[in-house]
Every structure is written in structure tokens, then in C-alpha cells.
């Protein structure tokens, strides 16, 4: 422990300054990459983007467009900090891999060996859950289970409360039986690392990942904006325009740090990519940053994932699986190691094509999932060349091609018969609800996992408000014969049905919630809530 961890604090893998390509790069596809970025920015009217490409061990190209905050005049630079969101997961996995190399833990250690208070809903899962299981999305919980304690931000839940809440989340499937993406168990993984390493997660991540790789600009934990250089603000659409949400003076240490709390600039993310593409990456003292065994473990398919029709049609993919913080697949006959990151108002993508010795990073400061999908796909095709795929367009038509395919998917989905839930909200006008219409149902409610919420008279109507998640608040409205909450500061995709029921055998009134839009982000896991009325309105 002492040798590895002390050395890591001063020994960095020193990559030369970004050697960026120019017209003299011969067959390097500079113009195709730049054109794909330009067309994506124009098509989706992006406020800001940073894209970098690594090839043959060097940073070959960097493309920067737009502003940190729309209308601010502050240009995006290669050092501008973006939320990398779930691309944090591979960093957390790398931290644990460093600890495995140091003999501080083993992948098959029971989690309770390091966190004796850890509990899942079922005792046998608690006993059998291994450190490796925390990283590969096989817990048996539903997709995004526990995310309401993490998002929307800001909220008042602590890391300890998030972890303790796992005991109240009922599994949807048997442990290790199938893949379902989660964030909460990565938070547990961060606490395992802290317990094994004898220091907080953010301290260890800086010491074991950022400093050895020279990623000096990256931030995690609590930090001050005025000491960080340029910071990109997340953006959402309002009345057809991008509206930024800049941070305050201090960025707090968020509970979900180990799952998606890192911010980095493009240059640092390209150092991250180069370290993974170079199997012999060493620190200044000549030691491997990761052993060959841990590199192999990270890119081993530990959990099969569903192979989508889009992957088969667009990429001729044959497999899809999750490793340690990475998604593994094949595209046009070559291996692909990748991950995306999504937080409200920010999107990222990291894609490695190891057999081609190439990789790239996309950082966006906007709610622009389609833009990320189209650009990531286009850049991948520039490097694979679509061998044997007659449907693949010329390089100068990639963005338009994949944007049209994506639009066709959206149209087909919209044209499909609506679910009864979606139809009820879409067909019926939304009307305010008078307090007397909810007689006997107004009051304070508690869910064993999520805590308290109120359904009380306010502003001439009725409001739902969460005690610890202040953005989960809004008026209660009627749509047809159902009630829903229209959250004040969230998009329409976040709206939730409210279903009250009389208590059994004279017990308290209960309240269940569900997504109005069945296709909404799985992080809005209202279905996990089971509120019981505990008293009158304050």
C-alpha cells in the first residue's frame, strides 16, 4: 500500500503536449473530422462542443466550437471543464484496479468485507455481492434504481443515505441474471475504494488516476469555480433557445461522484484515451500504470448486454457486453471500447478503436443526445471505413445520413400506437385540482427509501413537494380521470402520475407514482416509490 500509493502522488505519465494534425498529415482524415463536427454543430445549433482524436499514440486533431455559456462570448477551449458524467465509471473502475494491483482488495471480495454495513433488499444478495458485481450492472435491480436520490440536482441526500436506501429497493430480477444499468452501486464502489485505500474517494481518484496520467485539470469532490479555469455550463432548451445554468462559486461534493461526478477538459480526456490505447503506459518512475491483467479485466465481457437492431444495422455488430466501466462491442469488424455520459444539460462520449490505434472524445454542454449519437457514429465510420457495407455513405454525407436514420426511428416510434398512460396525458387537457377534491388524501407522506413528501393546498390549488429533492415539486393537475404532478423546473418528460389508494384494513392512504411518458429516462424511477400517509399538511 505505502509504496504504490505514495509513489503515485508524484509520479506522472508525461505525455508530450498535444501534437495536433495539419494538412501535412498525409492520409489523416482531418477534413472529414472537421466537417462532421461543423455539420453536427450547425444541424443541432449546439451552444458548445469540444472534440479530440487520438491516432498512433498522438493527439492528431482537436476541434473546438461555441461558448461556455450561450451568449457569454467566452470560447470553448481544450481546457474548458465539462461534466463527463458516466464516463466517470471507467475512472472509478481504474481506481479499484490500481488497488487490486496493490493487493488492497480482490475483485471477488465480498462487498461486506470492506463495508460491513452494506445491505441489499435480500440477505443472500448482500452476502454474495462481490466488488466486481458493483461495476457490471447485474444486481437484479431495475434500470436506474435509486436514481431519484441522485437527480435532479441539487438535492439534500447524502452518500450514506443513498447507500442505505439500497436495502429498501426491491429487485426486479434475480441477482446476476441479466443486465440493467445502474448508478447507485458505483457509489458503493467508490466507498469500497475509500475503505480499502484509507482516504476519501475524491482524494484517491486524484492520486491514483488524475496525477499519474497528468490529468491535472480534472475536478472531483468539492472545488471552487474561481480556481478551475473555464467551466462549461449545462444548457437546456427554453422557448427555442439554449439557456445555460452556470454553477455557483463552489461545486459541492455530490453523492454520485463515483458514478458520474467528474469534470475534465478535452486535453485531459485525451490523456485518458492515450493511456488506454497504450498498453505500456508507465509513470515517471517506470512502473506500469495498470498491470496487463487489470487492463484485460477492464475490457473483458463480464455481463452480456442486449444487442439492438440499430447496432446490427448501423455497425454490423455481433456482440455487446459490459466490462469494468466500459461498453464492449464490434463495429465493422473491429473492436470498440466505449462509454457515454449523460447529465441534465451535458453529454459526453469516449470511443476507443484499439485495433486501429485510434480513439476520440466528444464533450457537449447541451441536452443534445441526438447530436452525440450522430457525431459519434460518423467519427467511428471515418476510421473504420465501413468495409463491406454498401449502405454506408461517403464521408461528406455521414452526419446527414445518420441524422436522417435517427429521425426515421423517432418518427416510427411516434407513429406507433400510444400506451394508455401516454394517451391519457396527451388527449385530455390538464386542469388544476381544487383542494376539496382531494379530501382525505392531502397530507404528509413517507417512503421508506426516499423519505417525506407533501401533497398540500397551495397557490389556489394543490402541490406535490419532496422534502429532500426540491426540484421534485409542482402543481397537481387532472388529465382525464387521473392525477399527475407537473414539476416546476423539469421537462415534460419528467411528469409523474399520482395514484392514491385507501389503506387496507383501515390503514393509512397510500400513494404510488409512475412516469407519464413510459419512454422517459429511467432515472425517473417513480415506480420504486411506495408512499404512506403519515399526517396532516403542515
XYZ file of C-alpha atoms in Angstrom:
538
model
C 0.000 0.000 0.000
C 2.594 2.556 1.090
C 4.917 2.127 -1.908
C 2.282 2.246 -4.625
C 0.098 4.981 -3.186
C 2.915 7.269 -2.087
C 4.688 6.970 -5.403
C 1.545 7.690 -7.350
C 1.274 11.121 -5.811
C 4.453 12.330 -7.507
C 4.920 10.028 -10.487
C 3.001 11.030 -13.585
C 2.821 9.611 -17.066
C 4.122 12.585 -19.018
C 2.554 12.833 -22.437
C 4.011 15.423 -24.765
C 1.848 18.478 -25.427
C -0.952 17.761 -27.843
C 0.606 17.232 -31.267
C -2.269 18.293 -33.461
C -2.610 17.381 -37.085
C -2.487 19.785 -40.001
C -2.741 19.491 -43.747
C 0.654 17.795 -43.860
C -0.656 14.689 -42.140
C -0.961 12.798 -45.392
C -3.912 10.446 -45.306
C -5.104 11.572 -41.858
C -8.837 12.407 -42.318
C -8.599 15.941 -40.888
C -11.101 17.495 -43.263
C -13.646 14.709 -42.761
C -13.465 15.008 -38.964
C -13.740 18.802 -39.016
C -16.624 18.665 -41.480
C -18.511 16.163 -39.317
C -18.124 18.448 -36.294
C -19.199 21.528 -38.253
C -22.251 19.840 -39.714
C -23.313 18.469 -36.330
C -22.967 21.902 -34.709
C -24.987 23.500 -37.483
C -27.675 20.823 -37.652
C -28.336 20.836 -33.904
C -27.434 24.507 -33.240
C -25.152 23.492 -30.367
C -24.009 26.099 -27.824
C -20.590 24.470 -27.425
C -18.573 21.364 -28.252
C -15.045 20.006 -27.833
C -13.847 17.058 -29.930
C -10.418 15.444 -29.945
C -8.955 12.486 -31.828
C -6.004 10.257 -30.938
C -4.183 8.182 -33.543
C -0.914 6.236 -33.420
C -0.314 7.352 -29.849
C -0.627 11.087 -30.549
C -3.337 13.714 -30.320
C -3.919 14.168 -34.023
C -6.793 16.629 -34.094
C -8.757 18.974 -31.830
C -11.956 20.756 -32.872
C -13.471 23.441 -30.612
C -16.684 25.333 -31.287
C -19.024 27.638 -29.394
C -19.149 29.135 -25.924
C -19.001 28.003 -22.301
C -22.327 29.773 -21.741
C -24.503 30.728 -24.702
C -24.182 34.465 -25.330
C -21.262 34.932 -22.922
C -18.560 35.382 -25.542
C -16.253 33.001 -23.626
C -14.999 30.490 -26.174
C -14.663 26.769 -25.520
C -11.003 25.805 -25.151
C -9.188 22.487 -24.792
C -9.033 23.154 -21.023
C -12.715 24.058 -20.549
C -14.226 21.755 -17.933
C -17.214 19.644 -18.961
C -19.181 17.140 -16.906
C -18.069 13.773 -18.267
C -20.992 12.150 -16.382
C -20.945 8.340 -16.655
C -17.523 8.348 -18.276
C -16.527 8.675 -14.623
C -17.397 4.981 -14.204
C -14.284 3.752 -16.037
C -12.196 6.027 -13.817
C -13.739 4.537 -10.679
C -13.087 1.061 -12.078
C -9.472 2.032 -12.809
C -9.033 3.228 -9.222
C -10.221 -0.152 -7.959
C -7.973 -1.918 -10.482
C -4.996 0.001 -9.093
C -5.988 -1.212 -5.639
C -6.205 -4.805 -6.893
C -2.696 -4.428 -8.332
C -1.566 -3.112 -4.939
C -3.090 -6.084 -3.100
C -5.574 -3.914 -1.191
C -8.596 -5.842 -2.433
C -9.662 -8.546 -4.891
C -12.440 -8.458 -7.452
C -14.134 -11.433 -5.803
C -14.014 -9.935 -2.304
C -17.477 -9.738 -0.735
C -18.533 -6.093 -0.535
C -19.305 -6.561 3.174
C -15.623 -7.346 3.765
C -14.893 -3.677 3.098
C -18.270 -2.143 4.013
C -19.766 -4.229 6.872
C -22.921 -2.114 6.932
C -23.734 -2.661 3.245
C -27.202 -4.131 2.672
C -29.299 -5.106 -0.341
C -33.009 -5.915 -0.090
C -32.354 -9.647 0.040
C -29.886 -11.059 2.565
C -28.391 -13.618 0.205
C -27.571 -10.895 -2.327
C -25.931 -8.879 0.446
C -23.744 -11.866 1.312
C -22.883 -12.787 -2.276
C -22.335 -9.338 -3.799
C -18.672 -9.068 -4.808
C -16.633 -5.976 -5.640
C -16.745 -6.927 -9.332
C -20.558 -7.018 -9.239
C -20.658 -3.332 -8.307
C -19.265 -2.432 -11.743
C -21.135 -4.615 -14.233
C -24.856 -3.862 -13.771
C -26.036 -7.333 -12.765
C -27.657 -6.575 -9.385
C -31.210 -7.593 -10.327
C -32.486 -4.062 -9.661
C -34.425 -2.279 -12.365
C -32.689 0.223 -14.677
C -31.653 3.340 -12.795
C -32.929 2.067 -9.450
C -32.158 4.636 -6.772
C -31.513 7.485 -9.207
C -34.197 9.716 -7.689
C -31.789 10.187 -4.786
C -29.165 11.470 -7.241
C -31.146 13.528 -9.749
C -32.479 16.058 -10.301
C -29.776 18.173 -8.738
C -29.359 19.824 -6.346
C -30.839 17.800 -3.523
C -30.116 17.115 0.130
C -29.480 13.362 0.099
C -26.140 12.212 1.477
C -23.933 9.432 0.138
C -24.701 7.409 3.250
C -28.446 7.776 2.699
C -28.139 6.698 -0.931
C -26.249 3.546 0.042
C -28.561 2.776 2.966
C -31.515 3.154 0.609
C -30.437 0.069 -1.345
C -31.929 -2.111 1.392
C -35.379 -0.754 0.505
C -35.147 -1.186 -3.291
C -36.860 -4.407 -4.322
C -35.163 -6.370 -7.106
C -36.937 -6.802 -10.401
C -34.952 -9.885 -11.436
C -32.694 -12.473 -9.870
C -29.157 -11.427 -8.941
C -26.681 -11.830 -11.847
C -29.437 -12.972 -14.204
C -29.415 -10.006 -16.613
C -28.047 -6.562 -17.403
C -29.755 -3.397 -16.136
C -27.827 -0.139 -15.937
C -27.407 1.403 -12.510
C -25.556 4.282 -10.873
C -26.085 3.580 -7.192
C -23.761 0.576 -6.985
C -20.932 2.653 -8.452
C -21.367 4.911 -5.436
C -20.878 1.810 -3.291
C -17.787 1.001 -5.385
C -16.373 4.421 -4.576
C -16.881 3.770 -0.868
C -15.200 0.354 -1.175
C -12.207 2.123 -2.721
C -12.217 4.631 0.133
C -12.339 1.885 2.745
C -9.530 -0.097 1.090
C -7.392 2.959 0.431
C -7.872 4.715 3.747
C -8.860 8.055 2.189
C -11.987 9.617 0.641
C -12.905 8.629 -2.905
C -12.091 12.022 -4.415
C -8.637 12.065 -2.805
C -7.867 8.580 -4.120
C -9.130 9.322 -7.637
C -6.879 12.341 -7.887
C -3.934 10.377 -6.509
C -4.375 7.144 -8.475
C -5.863 8.337 -11.781
C -5.522 12.059 -12.387
C -1.978 12.637 -11.106
C -0.306 9.538 -12.629
C -1.848 10.358 -16.023
C -1.168 14.089 -15.876
C -4.893 14.919 -15.848
C -4.230 17.931 -13.655
C -7.238 19.969 -14.741
C -9.872 17.365 -13.819
C -12.059 18.047 -10.811
C -13.966 15.790 -8.405
C -15.284 16.299 -4.892
C -15.715 19.856 -3.661
C -13.919 22.611 -5.585
C -14.102 26.314 -6.333
C -15.012 27.674 -9.752
C -12.546 30.584 -9.486
C -9.621 28.172 -9.218
C -10.537 25.909 -12.104
C -10.240 27.962 -15.291
C -13.058 27.996 -17.842
C -16.111 25.885 -16.964
C -18.834 24.945 -19.457
C -22.377 25.387 -18.206
C -25.079 22.811 -18.940
C -27.788 24.073 -21.299
C -31.426 23.243 -21.825
C -33.953 24.471 -24.385
C -36.406 27.192 -23.406
C -38.669 28.876 -25.954
C -36.466 27.607 -28.756
C -33.202 28.965 -27.333
C -30.365 27.420 -25.347
C -30.345 28.613 -21.737
C -27.261 27.961 -19.607
C -27.232 27.025 -15.928
C -23.818 28.168 -14.613
C -22.513 26.840 -11.305
C -22.247 28.874 -8.137
C -18.911 29.782 -6.592
C -18.433 26.345 -5.013
C -19.199 22.964 -6.588
C -20.245 20.595 -3.807
C -19.040 17.033 -3.310
C -22.047 15.165 -4.681
C -23.142 11.694 -3.526
C -22.933 10.380 -7.077
C -19.288 11.387 -7.579
C -18.081 7.828 -8.271
C -20.880 7.204 -10.772
C -20.790 10.464 -12.716
C -19.276 13.368 -10.793
C -16.003 14.087 -12.625
C -15.382 17.157 -14.780
C -12.458 17.332 -17.203
C -11.276 19.354 -20.148
C -10.655 17.871 -23.566
C -6.863 17.782 -23.214
C -7.133 15.745 -20.015
C -9.674 13.375 -21.543
C -7.305 12.806 -24.455
C -4.588 11.881 -21.930
C -7.081 9.362 -20.541
C -7.655 7.916 -24.030
C -3.926 7.711 -24.771
C -3.282 5.845 -21.523
C -5.824 3.182 -22.503
C -4.639 2.871 -26.081
C -1.019 2.420 -24.923
C -0.717 -0.976 -23.182
C 2.747 0.009 -21.929
C 1.774 3.340 -20.358
C 4.090 3.926 -17.411
C 4.567 6.544 -14.767
C 7.685 8.676 -14.397
C 9.294 6.026 -12.183
C 8.971 3.440 -14.952
C 6.179 1.407 -13.371
C 3.118 0.334 -15.364
C 0.102 2.472 -14.539
C -2.031 -0.694 -14.717
C -0.884 -4.280 -14.967
C -1.638 -6.269 -18.096
C -4.017 -8.396 -16.045
C -6.089 -5.430 -14.911
C -6.188 -3.952 -18.410
C -7.512 -7.264 -19.680
C -10.087 -7.449 -16.879
C -11.407 -3.977 -17.718
C -12.092 -4.997 -21.318
C -13.378 -8.496 -20.575
C -17.102 -9.012 -21.361
C -18.353 -9.653 -17.818
C -22.071 -9.057 -18.475
C -23.888 -9.571 -21.805
C -26.000 -6.620 -22.969
C -28.920 -6.610 -25.409
C -27.721 -6.126 -28.994
C -30.028 -3.561 -30.582
C -31.345 -3.541 -34.113
C -29.600 -0.205 -34.624
C -26.213 -1.707 -33.723
C -26.755 -4.582 -36.142
C -27.929 -2.312 -38.957
C -25.524 0.585 -38.487
C -22.369 -1.212 -37.340
C -22.750 -4.872 -38.298
C -22.227 -5.620 -34.591
C -22.254 -9.206 -33.339
C -21.877 -8.759 -29.580
C -22.387 -6.204 -26.831
C -21.233 -6.523 -23.236
C -20.149 -4.564 -20.179
C -16.642 -4.679 -18.764
C -15.278 -2.729 -15.819
C -16.750 0.683 -16.586
C -16.621 0.180 -20.379
C -19.103 -0.998 -23.022
C -17.609 -3.547 -25.398
C -18.785 -4.300 -28.933
C -17.596 -4.706 -32.509
C -18.123 -2.217 -35.323
C -17.437 -3.054 -38.959
C -15.255 -5.974 -37.953
C -13.069 -4.201 -35.397
C -13.243 -3.996 -31.602
C -14.879 -0.976 -29.994
C -14.476 0.058 -26.337
C -16.661 2.992 -25.407
C -18.936 4.745 -22.968
C -21.268 7.703 -22.962
C -22.117 10.205 -20.262
C -25.452 11.942 -19.750
C -26.369 14.561 -17.191
C -29.051 17.189 -17.493
C -27.620 19.674 -19.976
C -24.360 17.847 -20.690
C -23.422 14.878 -22.869
C -20.109 13.118 -23.460
C -18.709 10.166 -25.398
C -15.389 8.327 -25.262
C -14.739 5.833 -28.060
C -11.657 3.632 -28.464
C -10.875 1.501 -31.519
C -7.831 -0.340 -30.111
C -7.100 -2.483 -33.168
C -6.922 0.704 -35.258
C -4.900 2.531 -32.561
C -7.436 5.333 -32.618
C -9.887 6.952 -30.252
C -11.863 10.125 -29.800
C -13.689 12.219 -27.215
C -16.869 14.285 -27.616
C -17.894 16.837 -24.967
C -21.170 18.779 -25.296
C -22.656 21.410 -22.993
C -26.266 20.877 -24.065
C -29.193 18.472 -23.867
C -28.202 17.068 -27.235
C -28.378 13.303 -27.225
C -29.132 13.050 -30.943
C -26.123 15.230 -31.772
C -23.861 12.968 -29.721
C -25.262 9.817 -31.342
C -24.880 11.150 -34.878
C -21.380 12.569 -34.396
C -20.068 9.510 -32.530
C -21.380 7.268 -35.271
C -19.957 9.474 -38.016
C -16.495 9.658 -36.475
C -16.464 5.884 -35.948
C -17.224 5.346 -39.622
C -14.465 7.736 -40.701
C -11.972 5.416 -39.015
C -13.494 2.019 -39.833
C -14.276 2.960 -43.421
C -17.458 0.858 -43.383
C -15.797 -2.157 -45.029
C -18.264 -4.287 -46.924
C -21.189 -2.045 -46.019
C -22.768 -0.743 -49.199
C -25.265 1.356 -47.267
C -22.521 3.452 -45.672
C -22.429 6.895 -47.305
C -19.463 8.934 -48.405
C -17.583 10.709 -45.635
C -19.094 14.039 -46.660
C -22.585 12.635 -46.097
C -22.168 10.790 -42.806
C -23.843 13.278 -40.480
C -26.823 13.799 -42.770
C -27.155 10.044 -43.262
C -27.232 9.123 -39.589
C -29.325 12.133 -38.652
C -31.956 11.008 -41.159
C -31.868 7.424 -39.855
C -32.302 8.690 -36.315
C -35.165 10.952 -37.362
C -36.839 7.999 -39.067
C -36.562 5.980 -35.845
C -38.161 8.841 -33.932
C -40.974 9.120 -36.463
C -41.656 5.386 -36.370
C -41.748 5.458 -32.590
C -44.145 8.407 -32.584
C -46.387 6.738 -35.139
C -46.653 3.586 -33.044
C -49.839 3.164 -31.011
C -49.579 5.155 -27.813
C -49.792 3.431 -24.477
C -52.925 4.130 -22.410
C -50.765 6.097 -19.987
C -49.323 8.384 -22.623
C -52.701 8.762 -24.326
C -54.421 9.841 -21.142
C -51.960 12.698 -20.650
C -51.856 13.719 -24.303
C -55.557 13.657 -25.195
C -57.094 15.200 -22.105
C -56.436 18.826 -21.174
C -54.646 19.380 -17.905
C -56.720 21.147 -15.296
C -55.918 22.484 -11.851
C -57.213 20.468 -8.921
C -59.047 22.073 -6.018
C -58.018 21.044 -2.523
C -61.501 19.850 -1.580
C -61.393 17.390 -4.479
C -58.610 15.549 -2.648
C -60.307 15.367 0.716
C -58.701 12.691 2.853
C -55.690 12.476 0.553
C -53.945 15.747 1.352
C -51.154 15.413 3.871
C -47.610 14.334 4.603
C -46.368 11.080 3.067
C -43.297 8.948 3.682
C -41.500 6.366 1.580
C -39.055 4.138 3.490
C -36.417 4.684 0.828
C -36.966 8.246 -0.416
C -38.247 9.980 2.691
C -41.022 12.548 3.010
C -43.195 14.442 0.539
C -46.305 16.563 0.911
C -49.488 16.864 -1.103
C -50.986 20.071 0.227
C -53.084 23.101 -0.660
C -51.033 25.962 -2.157
C -51.409 28.777 -4.683
C -55.130 28.196 -5.046
C -54.643 24.540 -5.907
C -52.643 21.532 -4.718
C -48.870 20.994 -4.854
C -46.627 17.977 -4.532
C -43.274 18.713 -2.857
C -40.388 16.434 -1.888
C -38.627 17.291 1.347
C -35.079 16.414 0.218
C -35.309 16.872 -3.544
C -36.602 20.431 -4.002
C -36.860 20.259 -7.793
C -39.377 17.424 -7.457
C -42.131 19.926 -6.762
C -45.039 21.194 -8.805
C -48.795 21.573 -9.117
C -51.097 18.582 -9.062
C -53.259 18.553 -12.203
C -56.029 16.391 -13.588
C -55.761 14.732 -17.012
C -58.963 12.858 -17.752
C -59.716 10.719 -14.725
C -56.108 10.663 -13.461
C -53.914 12.971 -11.415
C -50.369 13.965 -12.241
C -47.697 16.324 -10.962
C -46.269 18.854 -13.429
C -42.831 19.584 -11.962
C -41.884 23.267 -11.937
C -38.321 23.101 -13.245
C -38.193 19.803 -15.136
C -39.198 18.988 -18.689
C -42.488 17.399 -19.632
C -40.752 14.013 -19.860
C -40.364 14.084 -16.065
C -44.072 14.416 -15.207
C -45.453 11.723 -12.920
C -48.837 10.116 -12.332
C -50.153 10.194 -8.775
C -52.276 7.205 -7.778
C -53.865 7.336 -4.321
C -55.433 4.292 -2.703
C -57.311 3.736 0.520
C -55.306 1.863 3.132
C -56.095 -1.774 3.716
C -57.906 -2.718 6.929
C -58.282 0.925 7.877
C -54.598 1.709 7.378
C -53.248 4.986 6.003
C -53.810 6.217 2.457
C -51.036 5.146 0.075
C -49.569 6.983 -2.896
C -47.863 5.380 -5.889
C -46.184 7.243 -8.751
C -45.287 6.376 -12.334
C -43.853 8.078 -15.404
C -46.468 9.802 -17.567
C -44.183 9.169 -20.535
C -43.323 5.440 -20.475
C -40.248 6.198 -22.602
C -38.875 8.827 -20.216
C -35.367 8.491 -18.818
C -35.178 5.515 -16.464
C -33.588 7.726 -13.807
C -37.076 8.981 -13.056
C -37.715 5.759 -11.159
C -41.011 6.810 -9.584
C -42.193 3.238 -9.739
C -39.890 2.389 -6.822
C -41.798 4.759 -4.520
C -44.411 3.482 -2.074
C -45.654 6.421 -0.006
C -47.877 6.068 3.060
C -49.716 8.994 4.590
C -48.214 9.891 7.978
C -50.051 13.085 8.945
C -51.794 16.281 8.023
C -50.311 19.086 5.984
C -48.055 21.414 7.985
